[in-house]
Short mmCIF file of C-alpha atoms in Angstrom, two decimals:
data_model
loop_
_atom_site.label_atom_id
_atom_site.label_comp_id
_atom_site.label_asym_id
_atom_site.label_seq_id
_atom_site.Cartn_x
_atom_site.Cartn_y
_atom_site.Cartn_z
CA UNK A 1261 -14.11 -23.41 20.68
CA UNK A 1262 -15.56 -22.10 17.30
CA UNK A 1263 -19.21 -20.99 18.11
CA UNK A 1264 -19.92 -22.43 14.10
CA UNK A 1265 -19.65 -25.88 15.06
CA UNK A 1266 -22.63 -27.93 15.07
CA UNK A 1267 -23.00 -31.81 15.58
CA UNK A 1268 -24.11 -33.37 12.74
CA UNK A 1269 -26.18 -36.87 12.86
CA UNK A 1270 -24.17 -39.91 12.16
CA UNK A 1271 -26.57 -41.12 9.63
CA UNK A 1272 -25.79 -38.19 7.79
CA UNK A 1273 -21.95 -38.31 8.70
CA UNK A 1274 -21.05 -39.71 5.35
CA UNK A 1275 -21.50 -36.38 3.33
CA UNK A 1276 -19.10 -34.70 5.25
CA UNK A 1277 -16.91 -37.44 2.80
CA UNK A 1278 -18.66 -37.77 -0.40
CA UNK A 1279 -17.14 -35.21 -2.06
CA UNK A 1280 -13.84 -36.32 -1.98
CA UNK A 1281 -11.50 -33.85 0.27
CA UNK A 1282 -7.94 -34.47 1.37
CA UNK A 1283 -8.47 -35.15 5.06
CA UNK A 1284 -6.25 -34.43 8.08
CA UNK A 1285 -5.73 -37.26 10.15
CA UNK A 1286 -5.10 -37.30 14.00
CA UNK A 1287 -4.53 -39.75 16.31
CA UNK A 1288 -2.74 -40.29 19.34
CA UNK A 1289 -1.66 -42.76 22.28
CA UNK A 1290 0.54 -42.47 25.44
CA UNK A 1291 0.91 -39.33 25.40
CA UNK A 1292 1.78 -38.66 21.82
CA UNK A 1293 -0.56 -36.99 19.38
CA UNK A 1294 -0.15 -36.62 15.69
CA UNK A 1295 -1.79 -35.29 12.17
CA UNK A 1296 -0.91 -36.04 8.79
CA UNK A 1297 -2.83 -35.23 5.95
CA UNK A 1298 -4.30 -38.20 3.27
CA UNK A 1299 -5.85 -37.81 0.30
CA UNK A 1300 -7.72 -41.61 0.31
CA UNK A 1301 -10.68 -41.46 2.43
CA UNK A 1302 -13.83 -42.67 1.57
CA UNK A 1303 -17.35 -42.96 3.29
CA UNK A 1304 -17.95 -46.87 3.23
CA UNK A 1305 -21.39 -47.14 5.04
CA UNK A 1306 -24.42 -45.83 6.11
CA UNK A 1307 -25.60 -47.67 9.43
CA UNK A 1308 -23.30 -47.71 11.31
CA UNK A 1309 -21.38 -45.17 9.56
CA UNK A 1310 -18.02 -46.44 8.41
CA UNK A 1311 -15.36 -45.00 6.08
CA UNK A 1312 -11.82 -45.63 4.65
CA UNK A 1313 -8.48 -44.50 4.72
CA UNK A 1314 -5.21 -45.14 3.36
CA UNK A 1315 -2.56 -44.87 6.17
CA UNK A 1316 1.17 -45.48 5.25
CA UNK A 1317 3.60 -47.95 6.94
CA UNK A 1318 6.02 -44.96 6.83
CA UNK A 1319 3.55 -42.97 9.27
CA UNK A 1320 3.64 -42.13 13.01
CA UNK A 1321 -0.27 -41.40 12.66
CA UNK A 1322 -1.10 -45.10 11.43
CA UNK A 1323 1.16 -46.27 14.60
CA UNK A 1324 -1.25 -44.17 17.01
CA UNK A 1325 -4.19 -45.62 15.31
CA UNK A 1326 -3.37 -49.39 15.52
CA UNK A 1327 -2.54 -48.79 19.15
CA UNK A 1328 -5.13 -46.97 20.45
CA UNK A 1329 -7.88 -48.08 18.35
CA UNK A 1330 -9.20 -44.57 17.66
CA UNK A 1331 -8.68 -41.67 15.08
CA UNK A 1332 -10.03 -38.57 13.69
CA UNK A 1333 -11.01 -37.66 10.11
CA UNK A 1334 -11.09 -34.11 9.61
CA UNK A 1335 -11.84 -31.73 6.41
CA UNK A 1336 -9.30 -28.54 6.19
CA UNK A 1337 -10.30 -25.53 4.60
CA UNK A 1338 -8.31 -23.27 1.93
CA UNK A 1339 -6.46 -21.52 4.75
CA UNK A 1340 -5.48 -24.55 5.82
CA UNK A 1341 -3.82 -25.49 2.80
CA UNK A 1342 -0.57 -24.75 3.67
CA UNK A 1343 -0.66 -26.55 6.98
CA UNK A 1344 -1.54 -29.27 5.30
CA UNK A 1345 0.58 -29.45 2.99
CA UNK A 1346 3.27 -29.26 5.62
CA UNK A 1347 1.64 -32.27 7.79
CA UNK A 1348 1.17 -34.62 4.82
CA UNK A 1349 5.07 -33.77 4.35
CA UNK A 1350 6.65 -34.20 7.43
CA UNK A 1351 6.74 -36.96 10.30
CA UNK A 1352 6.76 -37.45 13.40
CA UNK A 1353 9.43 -40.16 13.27
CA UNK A 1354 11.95 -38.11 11.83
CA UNK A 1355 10.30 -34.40 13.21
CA UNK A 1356 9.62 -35.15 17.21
CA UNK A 1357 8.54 -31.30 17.21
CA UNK A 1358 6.17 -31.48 13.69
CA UNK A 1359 2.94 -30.38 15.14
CA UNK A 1360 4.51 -27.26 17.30
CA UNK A 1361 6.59 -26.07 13.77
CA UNK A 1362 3.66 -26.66 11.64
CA UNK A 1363 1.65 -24.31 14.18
CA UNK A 1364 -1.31 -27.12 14.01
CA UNK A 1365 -4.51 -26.19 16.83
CA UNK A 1366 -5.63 -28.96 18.73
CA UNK A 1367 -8.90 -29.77 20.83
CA UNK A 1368 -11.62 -31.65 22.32
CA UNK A 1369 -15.15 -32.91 21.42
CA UNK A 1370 -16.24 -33.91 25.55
CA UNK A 1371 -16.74 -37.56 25.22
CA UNK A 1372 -14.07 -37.94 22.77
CA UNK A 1373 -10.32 -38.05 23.95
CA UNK A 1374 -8.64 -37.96 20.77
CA UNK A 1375 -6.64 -34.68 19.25
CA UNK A 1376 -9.46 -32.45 17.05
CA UNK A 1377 -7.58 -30.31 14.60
CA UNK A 1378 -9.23 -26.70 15.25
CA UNK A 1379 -10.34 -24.11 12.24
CA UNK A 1380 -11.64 -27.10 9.77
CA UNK A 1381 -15.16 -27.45 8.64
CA UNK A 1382 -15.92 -31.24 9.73
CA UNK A 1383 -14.57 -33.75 12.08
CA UNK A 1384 -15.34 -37.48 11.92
CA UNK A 1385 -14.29 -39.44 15.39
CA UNK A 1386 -14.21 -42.89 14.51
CA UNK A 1387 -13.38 -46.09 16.39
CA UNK A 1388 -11.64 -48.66 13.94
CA UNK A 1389 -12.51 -52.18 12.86
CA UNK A 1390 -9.59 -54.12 13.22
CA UNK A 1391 -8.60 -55.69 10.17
CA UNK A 1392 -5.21 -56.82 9.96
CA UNK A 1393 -4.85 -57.99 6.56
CA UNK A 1394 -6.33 -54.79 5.06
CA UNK A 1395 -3.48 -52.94 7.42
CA UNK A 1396 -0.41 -55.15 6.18
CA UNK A 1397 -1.89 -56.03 2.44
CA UNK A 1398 -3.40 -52.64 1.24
CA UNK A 1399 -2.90 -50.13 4.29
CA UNK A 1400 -6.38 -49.86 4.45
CA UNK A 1401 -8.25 -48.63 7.59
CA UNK A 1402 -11.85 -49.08 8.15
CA UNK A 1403 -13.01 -46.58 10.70
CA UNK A 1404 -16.88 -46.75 12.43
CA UNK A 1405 -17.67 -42.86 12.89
CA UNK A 1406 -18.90 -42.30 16.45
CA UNK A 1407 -19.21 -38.90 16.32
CA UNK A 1408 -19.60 -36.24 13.86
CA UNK A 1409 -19.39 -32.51 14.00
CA UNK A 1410 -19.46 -29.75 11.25
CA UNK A 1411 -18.97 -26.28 10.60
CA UNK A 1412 -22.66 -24.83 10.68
CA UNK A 1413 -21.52 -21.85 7.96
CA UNK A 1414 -20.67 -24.45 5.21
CA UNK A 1415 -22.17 -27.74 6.63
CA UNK A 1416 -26.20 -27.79 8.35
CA UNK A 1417 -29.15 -29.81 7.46
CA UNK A 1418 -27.08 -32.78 6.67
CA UNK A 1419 -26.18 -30.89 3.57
CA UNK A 1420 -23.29 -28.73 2.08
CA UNK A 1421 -23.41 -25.13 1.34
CA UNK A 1422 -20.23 -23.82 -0.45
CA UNK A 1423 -21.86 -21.82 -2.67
CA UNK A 1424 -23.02 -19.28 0.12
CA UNK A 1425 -20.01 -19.90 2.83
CA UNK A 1426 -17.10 -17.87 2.81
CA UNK A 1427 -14.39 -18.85 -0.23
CA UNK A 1428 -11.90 -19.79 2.43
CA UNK A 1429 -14.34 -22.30 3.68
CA UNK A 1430 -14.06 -24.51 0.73
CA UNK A 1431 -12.22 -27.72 1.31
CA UNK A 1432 -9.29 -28.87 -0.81
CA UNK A 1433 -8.30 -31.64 -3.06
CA UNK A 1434 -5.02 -32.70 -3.41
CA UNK A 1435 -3.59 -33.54 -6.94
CA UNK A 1436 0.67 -33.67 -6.53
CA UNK A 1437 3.24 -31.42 -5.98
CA UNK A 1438 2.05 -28.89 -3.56
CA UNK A 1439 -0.82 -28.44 -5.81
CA UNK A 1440 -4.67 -28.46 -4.16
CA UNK A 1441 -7.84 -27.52 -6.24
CA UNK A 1442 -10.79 -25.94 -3.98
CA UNK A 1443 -14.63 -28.00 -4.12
CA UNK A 1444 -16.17 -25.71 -7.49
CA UNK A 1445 -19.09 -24.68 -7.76
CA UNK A 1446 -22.28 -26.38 -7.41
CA UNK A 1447 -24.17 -27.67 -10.44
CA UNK A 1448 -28.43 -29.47 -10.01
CA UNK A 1449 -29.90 -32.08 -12.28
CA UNK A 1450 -33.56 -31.07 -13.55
CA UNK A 1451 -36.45 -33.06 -11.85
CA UNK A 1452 -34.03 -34.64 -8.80
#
């Protein structure tokens, strides 16, 4: 496992969001893992933490989730773009071998049996809130994060640190297309 990765206190968990990355999502149940990527995520509260995302009927990822009740957010990094790109593109319902041809790394946090995807610079394990009408009307998952982890070169204190972290440690944003923008560069109000 990557020395660089640090837990980070749930009550800080929600910056690992705020910023608005596209997010990998992984989930899996009986045996069968997935990861697609999202661009909707949102934190949604502070104690307990809680965020959002938008999972697709079309996806093998949101069937995982509603059956085993668990998922993982994740923030790629630049390197990562093409990956995922390629797992926001492809599924597991039409792709049974996806993950090995996309070349994804998986893990494990100890305490946490759900599919980590290795080399990005936070992970969010979350236990969902079932909320069936949000699922059918508006695809919307509510997630409670019950464990958080970051990438101690770009993520420590509770804080983010792009400016001084590597360039390929920047986290993307998805527009359309196969086009991603990287997080810029950071800017301070006077008198905070």
């Amino acid at each position: 496992m990557n020395k660089h990765i640090a837990p980070v206190a749930l009550e800080k968990a929600y910056r690992l969001l705020n910023h608005g990355p596209t997010v990998l999502v992984s989930a899996t149940h009986d045996g069968v893992k997935d990861v697609m990527a999202a661009a909707w995520a949102c934190a949604l509260d502070f104690t307990p933490p809680k965020l959002t995302v938008v999972l697709d009927k079309i996806s093998k990822t949101r069937e995982l989730v509603e059956k085993s009740g668990t998922f993982v957010i994740q923030i790629p990094t630049v390197t990562q773009m093409q990956l995922t790109y390629e797992l926001g593109s492809h599924s597991l319902f039409t792709e049974p071998n996806k993950l090995q041809n996309s070349g994804v790394e998986l893990f494990s946090f100890e305490g946490h049996e759900m599919p980590f995807v290795a080399g990005c610079s936070g992970w969010l394990a979350c236990r969902l809130i079932n909320e069936p009408h949000n699922h059918a009307a508006h695809d919307l998952f509510i997630g409670e994060v019950v464990g958080a982890w970051a990438d101690s070169r770009v993520f420590r204190e509770g804080h983010w640190h792009f400016d001084t972290a590597p360039a390929e440690l920047r986290s993307l944003h998805y527009i359309a297309g196969g086009n991603f923008y990287t997080i810029g560069e950071s800017l301070q109000v006077e008198n905070p």
